[in-house]
XYZ file of C-alpha atoms in Angstrom:
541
model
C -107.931 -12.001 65.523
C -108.930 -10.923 61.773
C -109.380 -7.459 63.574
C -105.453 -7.788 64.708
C -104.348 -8.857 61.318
C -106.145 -6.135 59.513
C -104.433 -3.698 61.804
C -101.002 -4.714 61.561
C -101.239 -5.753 57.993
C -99.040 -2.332 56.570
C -96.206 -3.419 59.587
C -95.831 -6.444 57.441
C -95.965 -4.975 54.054
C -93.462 -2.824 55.712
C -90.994 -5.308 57.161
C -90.990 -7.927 53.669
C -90.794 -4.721 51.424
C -87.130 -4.139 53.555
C -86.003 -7.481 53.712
C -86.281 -7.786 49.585
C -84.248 -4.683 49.635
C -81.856 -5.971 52.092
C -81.487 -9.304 49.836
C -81.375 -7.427 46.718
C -78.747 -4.771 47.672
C -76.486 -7.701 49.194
C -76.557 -9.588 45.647
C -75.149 -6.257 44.171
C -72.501 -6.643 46.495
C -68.647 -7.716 44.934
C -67.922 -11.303 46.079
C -64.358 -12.650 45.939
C -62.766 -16.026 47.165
C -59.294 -17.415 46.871
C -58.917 -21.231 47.122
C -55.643 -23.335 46.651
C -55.583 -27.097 45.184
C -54.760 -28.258 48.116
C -53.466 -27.649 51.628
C -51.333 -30.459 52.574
C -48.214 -29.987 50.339
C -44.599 -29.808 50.345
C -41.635 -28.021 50.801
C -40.943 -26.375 46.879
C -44.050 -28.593 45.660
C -46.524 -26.843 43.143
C -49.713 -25.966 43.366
C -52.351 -23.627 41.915
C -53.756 -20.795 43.777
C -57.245 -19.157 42.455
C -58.804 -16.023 43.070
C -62.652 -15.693 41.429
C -64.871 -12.271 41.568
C -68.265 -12.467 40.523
C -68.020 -9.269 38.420
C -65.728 -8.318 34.977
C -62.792 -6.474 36.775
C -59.682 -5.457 35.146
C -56.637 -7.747 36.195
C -54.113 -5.366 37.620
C -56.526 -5.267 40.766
C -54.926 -8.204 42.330
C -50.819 -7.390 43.652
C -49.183 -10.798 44.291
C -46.057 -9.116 45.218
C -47.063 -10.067 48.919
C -46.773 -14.066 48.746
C -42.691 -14.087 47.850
C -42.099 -13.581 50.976
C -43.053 -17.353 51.823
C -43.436 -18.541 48.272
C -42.026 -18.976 44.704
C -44.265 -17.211 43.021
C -45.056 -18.064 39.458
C -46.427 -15.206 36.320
C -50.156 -14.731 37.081
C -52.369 -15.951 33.922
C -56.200 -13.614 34.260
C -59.600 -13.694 32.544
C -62.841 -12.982 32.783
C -66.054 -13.971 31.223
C -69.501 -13.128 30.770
C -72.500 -15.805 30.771
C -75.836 -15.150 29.249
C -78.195 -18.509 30.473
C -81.756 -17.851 29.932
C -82.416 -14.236 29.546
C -79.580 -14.341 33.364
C -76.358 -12.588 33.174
C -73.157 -13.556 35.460
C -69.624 -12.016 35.349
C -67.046 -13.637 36.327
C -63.178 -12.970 36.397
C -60.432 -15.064 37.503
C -56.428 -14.847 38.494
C -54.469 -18.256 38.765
C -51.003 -18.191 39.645
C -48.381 -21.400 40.931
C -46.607 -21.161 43.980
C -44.285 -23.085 46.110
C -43.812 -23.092 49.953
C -40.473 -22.236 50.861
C -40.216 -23.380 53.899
C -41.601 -25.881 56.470
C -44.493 -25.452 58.986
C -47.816 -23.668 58.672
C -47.287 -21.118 56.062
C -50.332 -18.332 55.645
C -51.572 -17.120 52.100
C -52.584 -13.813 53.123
C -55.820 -11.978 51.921
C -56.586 -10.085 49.120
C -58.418 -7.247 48.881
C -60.256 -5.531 46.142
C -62.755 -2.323 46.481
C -64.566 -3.559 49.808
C -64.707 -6.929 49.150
C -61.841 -9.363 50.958
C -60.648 -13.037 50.907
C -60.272 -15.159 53.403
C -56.448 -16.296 54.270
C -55.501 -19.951 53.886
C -53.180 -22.216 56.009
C -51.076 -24.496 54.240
C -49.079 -27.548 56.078
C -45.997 -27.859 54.895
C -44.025 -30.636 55.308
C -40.591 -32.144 54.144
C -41.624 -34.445 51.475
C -39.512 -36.216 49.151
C -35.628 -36.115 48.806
C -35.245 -33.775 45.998
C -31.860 -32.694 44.077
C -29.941 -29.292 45.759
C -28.379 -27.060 43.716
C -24.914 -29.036 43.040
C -26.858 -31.846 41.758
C -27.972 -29.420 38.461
C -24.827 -26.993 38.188
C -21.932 -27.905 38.470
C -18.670 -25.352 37.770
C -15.138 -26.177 36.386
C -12.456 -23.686 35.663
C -8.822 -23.236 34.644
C -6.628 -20.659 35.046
C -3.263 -19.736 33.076
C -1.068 -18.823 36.119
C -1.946 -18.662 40.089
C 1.055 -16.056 40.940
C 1.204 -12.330 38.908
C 2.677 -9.140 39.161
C 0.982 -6.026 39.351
C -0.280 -4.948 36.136
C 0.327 -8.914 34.842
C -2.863 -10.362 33.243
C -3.636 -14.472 33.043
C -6.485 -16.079 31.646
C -9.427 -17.639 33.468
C -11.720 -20.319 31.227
C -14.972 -21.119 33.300
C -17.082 -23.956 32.257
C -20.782 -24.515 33.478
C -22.453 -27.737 33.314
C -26.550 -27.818 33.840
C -27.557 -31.660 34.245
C -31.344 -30.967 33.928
C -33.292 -29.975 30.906
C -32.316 -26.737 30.311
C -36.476 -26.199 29.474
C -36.652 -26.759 32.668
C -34.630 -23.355 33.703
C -37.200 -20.617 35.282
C -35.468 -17.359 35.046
C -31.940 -18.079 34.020
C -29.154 -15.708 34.723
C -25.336 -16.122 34.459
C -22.844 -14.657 36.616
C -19.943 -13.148 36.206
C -16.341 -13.607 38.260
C -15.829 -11.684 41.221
C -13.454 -11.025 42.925
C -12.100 -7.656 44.694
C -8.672 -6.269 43.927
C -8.378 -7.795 40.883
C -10.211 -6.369 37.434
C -11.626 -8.863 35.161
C -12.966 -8.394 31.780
C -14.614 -11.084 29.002
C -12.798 -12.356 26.340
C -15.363 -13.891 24.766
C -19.302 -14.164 24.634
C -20.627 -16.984 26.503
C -20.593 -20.293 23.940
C -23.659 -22.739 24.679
C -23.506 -26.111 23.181
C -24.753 -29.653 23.917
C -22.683 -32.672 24.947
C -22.682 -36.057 27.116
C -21.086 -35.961 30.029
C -20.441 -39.456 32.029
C -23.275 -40.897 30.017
C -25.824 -38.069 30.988
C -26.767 -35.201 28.351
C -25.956 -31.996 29.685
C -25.887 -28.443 28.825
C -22.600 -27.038 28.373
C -21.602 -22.756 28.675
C -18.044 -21.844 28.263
C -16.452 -17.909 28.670
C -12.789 -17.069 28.633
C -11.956 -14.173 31.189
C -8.839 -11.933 31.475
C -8.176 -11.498 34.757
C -5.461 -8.235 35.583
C -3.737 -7.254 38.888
C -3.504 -4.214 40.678
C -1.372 -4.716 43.808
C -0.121 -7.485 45.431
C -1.314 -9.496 47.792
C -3.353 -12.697 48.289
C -7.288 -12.971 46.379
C -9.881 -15.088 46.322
C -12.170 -14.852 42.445
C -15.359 -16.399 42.731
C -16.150 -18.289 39.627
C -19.779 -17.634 37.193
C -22.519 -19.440 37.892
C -26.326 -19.602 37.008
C -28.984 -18.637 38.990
C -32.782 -18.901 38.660
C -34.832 -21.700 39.552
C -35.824 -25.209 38.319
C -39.248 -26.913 37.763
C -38.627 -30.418 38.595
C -40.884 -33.340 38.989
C -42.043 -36.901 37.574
C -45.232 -38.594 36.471
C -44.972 -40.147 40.125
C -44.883 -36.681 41.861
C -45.831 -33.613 42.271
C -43.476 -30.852 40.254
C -41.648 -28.779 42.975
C -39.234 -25.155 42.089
C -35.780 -25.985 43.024
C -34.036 -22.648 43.795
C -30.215 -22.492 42.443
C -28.663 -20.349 45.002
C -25.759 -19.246 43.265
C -22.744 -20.481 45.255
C -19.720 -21.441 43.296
C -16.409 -22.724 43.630
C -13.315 -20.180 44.153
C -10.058 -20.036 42.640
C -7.498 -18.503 44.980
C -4.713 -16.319 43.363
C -1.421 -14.365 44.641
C -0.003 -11.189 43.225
C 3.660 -10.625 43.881
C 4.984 -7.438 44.736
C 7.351 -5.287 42.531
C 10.594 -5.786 43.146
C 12.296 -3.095 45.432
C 15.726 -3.025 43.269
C 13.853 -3.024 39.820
C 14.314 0.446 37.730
C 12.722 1.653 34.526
C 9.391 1.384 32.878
C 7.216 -1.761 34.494
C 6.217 -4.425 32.140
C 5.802 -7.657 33.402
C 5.126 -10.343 31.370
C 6.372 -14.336 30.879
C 7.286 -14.066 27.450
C 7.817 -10.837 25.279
C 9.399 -11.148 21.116
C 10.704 -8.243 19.696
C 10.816 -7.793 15.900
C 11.749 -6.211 12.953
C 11.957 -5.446 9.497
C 13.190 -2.572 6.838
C 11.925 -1.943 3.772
C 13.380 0.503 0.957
C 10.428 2.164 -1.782
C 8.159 -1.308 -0.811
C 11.076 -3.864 -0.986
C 12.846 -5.560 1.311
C 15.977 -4.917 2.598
C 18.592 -7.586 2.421
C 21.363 -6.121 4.605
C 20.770 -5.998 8.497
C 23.597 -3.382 9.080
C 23.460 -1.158 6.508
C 21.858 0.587 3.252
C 22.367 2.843 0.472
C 19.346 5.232 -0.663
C 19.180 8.506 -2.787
C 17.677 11.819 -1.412
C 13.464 11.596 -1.721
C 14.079 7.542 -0.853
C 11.309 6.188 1.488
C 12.698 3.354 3.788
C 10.034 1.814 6.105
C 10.592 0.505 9.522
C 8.335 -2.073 11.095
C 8.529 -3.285 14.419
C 6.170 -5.956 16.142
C 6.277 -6.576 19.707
C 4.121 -9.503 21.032
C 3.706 -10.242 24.856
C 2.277 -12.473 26.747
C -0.039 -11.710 29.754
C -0.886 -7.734 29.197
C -3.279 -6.142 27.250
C -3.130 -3.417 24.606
C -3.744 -0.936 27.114
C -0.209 -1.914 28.755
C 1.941 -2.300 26.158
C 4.350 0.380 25.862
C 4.593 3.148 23.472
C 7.868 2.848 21.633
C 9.572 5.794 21.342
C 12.301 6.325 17.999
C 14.434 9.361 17.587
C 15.703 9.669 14.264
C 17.980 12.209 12.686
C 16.771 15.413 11.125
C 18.164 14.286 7.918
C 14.744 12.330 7.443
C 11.038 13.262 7.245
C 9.188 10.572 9.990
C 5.754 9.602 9.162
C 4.689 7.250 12.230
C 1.204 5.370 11.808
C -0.958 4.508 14.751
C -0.111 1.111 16.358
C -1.969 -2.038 15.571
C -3.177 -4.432 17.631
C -4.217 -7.933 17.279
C -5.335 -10.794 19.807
C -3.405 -13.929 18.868
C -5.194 -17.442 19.766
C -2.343 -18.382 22.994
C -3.767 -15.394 24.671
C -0.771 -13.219 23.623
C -0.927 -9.709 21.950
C 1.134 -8.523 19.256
C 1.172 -4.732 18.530
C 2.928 -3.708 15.295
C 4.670 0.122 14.521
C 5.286 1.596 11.540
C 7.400 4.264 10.576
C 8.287 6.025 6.774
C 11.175 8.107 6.764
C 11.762 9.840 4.081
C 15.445 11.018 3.416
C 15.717 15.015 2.944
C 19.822 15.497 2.708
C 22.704 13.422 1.585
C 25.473 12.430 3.911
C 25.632 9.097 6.543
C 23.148 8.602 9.361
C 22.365 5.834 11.830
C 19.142 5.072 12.409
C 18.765 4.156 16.607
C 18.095 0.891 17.794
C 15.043 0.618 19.733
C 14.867 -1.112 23.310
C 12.255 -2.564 25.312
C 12.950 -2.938 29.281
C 10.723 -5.578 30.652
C 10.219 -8.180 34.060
C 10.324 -11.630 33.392
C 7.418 -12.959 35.655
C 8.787 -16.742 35.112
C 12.427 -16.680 35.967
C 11.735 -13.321 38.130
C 14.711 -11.297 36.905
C 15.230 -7.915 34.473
C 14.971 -8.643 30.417
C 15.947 -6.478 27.929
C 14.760 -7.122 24.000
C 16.345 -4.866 21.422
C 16.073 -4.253 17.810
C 19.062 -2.661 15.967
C 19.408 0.352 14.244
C 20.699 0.714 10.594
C 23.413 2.408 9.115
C 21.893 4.986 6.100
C 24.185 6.841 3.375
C 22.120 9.095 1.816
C 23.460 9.727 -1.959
C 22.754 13.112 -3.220
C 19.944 13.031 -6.473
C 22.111 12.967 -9.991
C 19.842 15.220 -11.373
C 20.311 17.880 -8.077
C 22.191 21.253 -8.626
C 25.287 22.044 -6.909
C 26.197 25.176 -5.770
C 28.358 27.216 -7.629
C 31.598 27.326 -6.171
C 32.823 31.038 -4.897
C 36.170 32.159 -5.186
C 38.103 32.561 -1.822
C 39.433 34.965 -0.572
C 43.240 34.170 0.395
C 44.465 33.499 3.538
C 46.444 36.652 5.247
C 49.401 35.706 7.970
C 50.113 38.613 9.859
C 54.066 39.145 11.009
C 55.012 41.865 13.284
C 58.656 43.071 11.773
C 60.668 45.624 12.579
C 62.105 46.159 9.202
C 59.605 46.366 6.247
C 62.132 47.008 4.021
C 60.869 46.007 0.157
C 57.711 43.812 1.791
C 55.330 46.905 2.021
C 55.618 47.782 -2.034
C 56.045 43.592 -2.485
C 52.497 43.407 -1.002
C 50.928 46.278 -2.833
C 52.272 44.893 -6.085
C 50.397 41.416 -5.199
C 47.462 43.179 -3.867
C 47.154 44.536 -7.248
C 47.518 42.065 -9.292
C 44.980 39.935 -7.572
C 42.697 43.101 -7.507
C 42.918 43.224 -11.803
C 42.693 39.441 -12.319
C 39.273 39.692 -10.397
C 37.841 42.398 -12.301
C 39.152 40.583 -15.819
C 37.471 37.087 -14.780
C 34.074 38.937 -13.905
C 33.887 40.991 -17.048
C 34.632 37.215 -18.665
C 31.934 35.764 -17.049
C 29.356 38.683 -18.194
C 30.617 38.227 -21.703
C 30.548 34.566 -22.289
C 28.537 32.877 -19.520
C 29.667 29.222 -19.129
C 26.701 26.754 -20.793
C 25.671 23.956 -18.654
C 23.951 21.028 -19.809
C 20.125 21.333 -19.355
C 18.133 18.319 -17.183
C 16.612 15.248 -19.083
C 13.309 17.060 -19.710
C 12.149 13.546 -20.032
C 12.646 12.535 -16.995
C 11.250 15.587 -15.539
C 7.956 15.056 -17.209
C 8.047 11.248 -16.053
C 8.417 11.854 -12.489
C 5.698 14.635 -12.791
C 3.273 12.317 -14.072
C 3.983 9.374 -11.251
C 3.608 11.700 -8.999
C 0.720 12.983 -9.958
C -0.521 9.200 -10.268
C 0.706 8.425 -6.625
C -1.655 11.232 -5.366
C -4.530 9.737 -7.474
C -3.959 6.205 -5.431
C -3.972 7.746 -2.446
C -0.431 6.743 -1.959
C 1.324 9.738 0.786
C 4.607 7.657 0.914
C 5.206 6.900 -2.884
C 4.179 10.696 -3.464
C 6.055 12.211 -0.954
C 9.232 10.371 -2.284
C 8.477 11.403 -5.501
C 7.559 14.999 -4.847
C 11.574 15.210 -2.599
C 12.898 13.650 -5.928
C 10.632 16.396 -8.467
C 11.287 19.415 -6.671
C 15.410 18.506 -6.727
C 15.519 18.559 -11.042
C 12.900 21.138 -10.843
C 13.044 24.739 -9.975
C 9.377 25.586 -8.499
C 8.385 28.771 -7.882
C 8.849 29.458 -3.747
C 4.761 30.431 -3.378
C 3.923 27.078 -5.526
C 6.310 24.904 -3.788
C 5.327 26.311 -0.375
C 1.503 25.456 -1.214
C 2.351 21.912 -2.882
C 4.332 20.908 0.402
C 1.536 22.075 2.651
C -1.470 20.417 1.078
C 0.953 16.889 0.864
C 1.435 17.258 4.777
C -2.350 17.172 4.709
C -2.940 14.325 2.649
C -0.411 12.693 5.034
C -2.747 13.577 7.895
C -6.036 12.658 6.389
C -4.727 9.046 4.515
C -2.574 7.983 7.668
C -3.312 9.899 10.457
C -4.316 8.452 14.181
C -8.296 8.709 12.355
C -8.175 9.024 8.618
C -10.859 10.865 7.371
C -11.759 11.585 3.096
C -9.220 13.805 1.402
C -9.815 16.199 -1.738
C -6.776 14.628 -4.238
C -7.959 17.328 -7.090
C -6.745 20.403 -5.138
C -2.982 19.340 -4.655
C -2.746 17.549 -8.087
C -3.665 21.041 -9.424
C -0.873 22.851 -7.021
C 1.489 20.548 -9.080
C 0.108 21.072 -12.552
C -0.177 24.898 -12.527
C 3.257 25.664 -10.273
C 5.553 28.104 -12.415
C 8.589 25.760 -12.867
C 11.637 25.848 -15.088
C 14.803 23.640 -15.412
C 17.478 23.686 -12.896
C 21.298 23.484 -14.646
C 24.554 21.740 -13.429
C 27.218 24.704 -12.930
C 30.373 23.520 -13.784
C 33.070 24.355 -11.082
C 35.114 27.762 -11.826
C 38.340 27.818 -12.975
C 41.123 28.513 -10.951
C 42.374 31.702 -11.368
């Protein structure tokens, strides 16, 4: 028997030499296991779900993308750790995440897998549970609306109100809604206000946004009001917490377009209440006569008109279009627009005219053609025009008066008799008298009365302040009134009128932009000038 031993001793060493290796090589081996809280639970309840390794890993080597499927699925918390216990290391790291069955029955957490090592999967019974809240137990949405029948291109307003009954902690992933409905464009009027209140005896959270809802054609639509979606933790020291899912359905509110009229003509605006306004104003004052006004040449009369409408947007009010007489340089500024608190909108158009000639003008009156959307019929707001008598400058030169030549009848006779040397004779005379009043006028030219120099210098220097202030209606009235009392060379006044055009552009233009003041006040102060003189009317021969 020893003999037996002996000889099969190196079989053994053999055999317990490859089972330490086969131990040793499976404690090198990655070991994973996933393990829940518990596996009775219900629908929406709570619970923890663990995944340990044995080693330090890094923790994007677990995906839970796979359990939403069946679960809510809450953010992943990892960490690992390494223990040092008498001279012994371990590693360990470690992914917890909640979830919550969402739905009855058996419900499977699948395995995870990481290098070659796997988990086990885990069976969960779900049952019903407890009555918990649904969705229109924590939101509930109100809403009013300005006007349930529109026109095409007719606009109302839409006020939505959400109420959240729960703890608005509580919210998991919030995310508000907007209106929708198809056929119809709506647009926010306002950022969302939040606020806190108590509602029936219960505090609540409160989120109010005003919407402008437009149509496009007619016909019947449905707009689905804002809501919040998400989730909500909910729970009591006498239960488990459970995820409520919102599930975003909301009340509708049910609107009808009307079509446009067949027999309606002209420019569509509908609307259910449109003012028309306006005022004049002559060098910055008011005007106190509605009909009529009396201005000199280089006069600036301004013409504001405001139109405010209700039920469009800036984008559909019309432009207004003015045509005035030649007799005035226009200077039109770009509409403004303002949002008034009823939900209206006022728009508000300027115009400068600057009077170039004397004589009488009427300025037009201006009409606005539009569909009243409450009484359903054709409206038509005007503004009138004014009557203008433009009064040539005192201080302008008038034109020398020419002498005419007289007026020749021609008679067909058969007799000339004496009218042949009758008409010479005249012919003659009016022949010397000519000659004797231009060698007059070379010898003693007629002495006019020279322009207040004064006054000359004093408009000069206002308008040289108006350009300083950046003022392109005061100096353009001035510069009409300087360049009538004072003869400018044709070059200089050419340049001066050029660069004023362009501080017209840059100071009131559709984008205003900086503007160089020095290079036209210059134009003014070096322009080769002298004084214009009033030429008395000729004689009569």
């Amino acid at each position: 028997m020893v003999n037996v031993m002996i000889r099969f001793k190196p079989l053994f060493t053999t055999l317990t030499l490859v089972a330490g290796l086969a131990c040793s090589f499976s404690s090198w081996a990655l070991n994973i296991t996933a393990s829940v809280s518990k596996t009775s639970v219900s629908k929406d309840e709570i619970i923890q779900l663990k995944v340990a390794a044995d080693e330090k890993l890094d923790g994007g080597k677990i995906n839970f993308d796979t359990l939403s499927d069946n679960f809510y699925v809450g953010r992943p918390s990892f960490s690992s750790s390494v223990n040092i216990i008498n001279g012994k290391r371990s590693d360990s790291s470690v992914w917890t995440v909640s979830i919550a069955p969402q739905k009855t029955g058996s419900v499977t957490i699948p395995s995870f897998k990481i290098d070659d090592a796997i988990t086990d999967p885990i069976t969960l019974n779900v049952g019903v549970g407890e009555q918990v809240p649904t969705t229109t137990d924590i939101i509930e949405v109100r809403s009013k609306i300005g006007k349930k029948e529109l026109y095409p291109n007719e606009s109302t307003q839409l006020d939505a109100r959400i109420i959240v009954k729960v703890d608005p902690r509580r919210l998991q992933n919030p995310n508000l809604t907007q209106p929708i409905a198809s056929g119809l464009k709506i647009e926010p009027l306002s950022e969302p206000q939040q606020y806190q209140a108590v509602l029936d005896g219960v505090e609540v959270l409160i989120i109010d946004q005003k919407f402008r809802v437009t149509a496009s054609n007619s016909g019947d639509f449905s707009i689905k009001l804002p809501t919040l979606t998400g989730a909500v933790r909910y729970g009591n020291n006498r239960s488990s917490t459970r995820i409520i899912n919102l599930d975003g359905k909301s009340p509708t509110v049910s609107l009808t377009v009307l079509p446009v009229p067949e027999n309606y003509q002209g420019a569509w605006l509908p609307t259910s209440k449109l003012d028309l306004s306006q005022s004049w104003q002559l060098d910055n004052n008011e005007v106190s006569s509605s009909d009529s006004v009396t201005i000199e040449e280089g006069d600036s009369l301004t013409r504001t008109i405001t139109l405010t409408a209700t039920g469009l947007g800036t984008s559909q009010l019309p432009n207004l279009t003015i045509n005035n007489p030649d007799a005035f340089r226009v200077y039109s500024e770009k509409p403004a627009f303002s949002d008034n608190d009823d939900g209206s909108v006022t728009m508000t158009t300027k115009q400068v005219l600057i009077a170039k000639r004397s004589g009488e003008f009427s300025l037009p009156n201006v009409p606005v053609q539009w569909w009243d959307s409450v009484n359903k019929k054709a409206q038509t707001s005007e503004v009138k025009g004014l009557n203008v008598t433009v009064n040539a400058s005192a201080s302008s030169a008038s034109a020398p008066l020419l002498p005419q030549s007289p007026t020749t009848n021609t008679q067909i006779v058969k007799d000339s008799g004496f009218w042949p040397i009758l008409t010479a004779l005249f012919a003659c005379l009016w022949v010397f008298s000519t000659v004797m009043w231009l060698r007059g006028r070379k010898q003693s030219p007629s002495v006019a009365p020279s322009v207040d120099k004064a006054k000359t210098l004093s408009l000069k220097s206002k308008l040289i302040e108006a350009i300083e202030q950046g003022d392109p209606i005061k100096a353009q009235s001035l510069l009409e009134q300087w360049l009538t009392i004072q003869e400018v060379d044709l070059e200089d006044a050419k340049a001066i009128r050029a660069e004023m055009n362009l501080m017209s552009q840059k100071v009131m233009g559709a984008e205003p932009s900086t503007w160089d003041k020095n290079t036209l006040v210059n134009l003014i102060k070096q322009a080769k000038t002298r004084e214009k003189y009033q030429t008395e009317e000729l004689a009569r021969l």
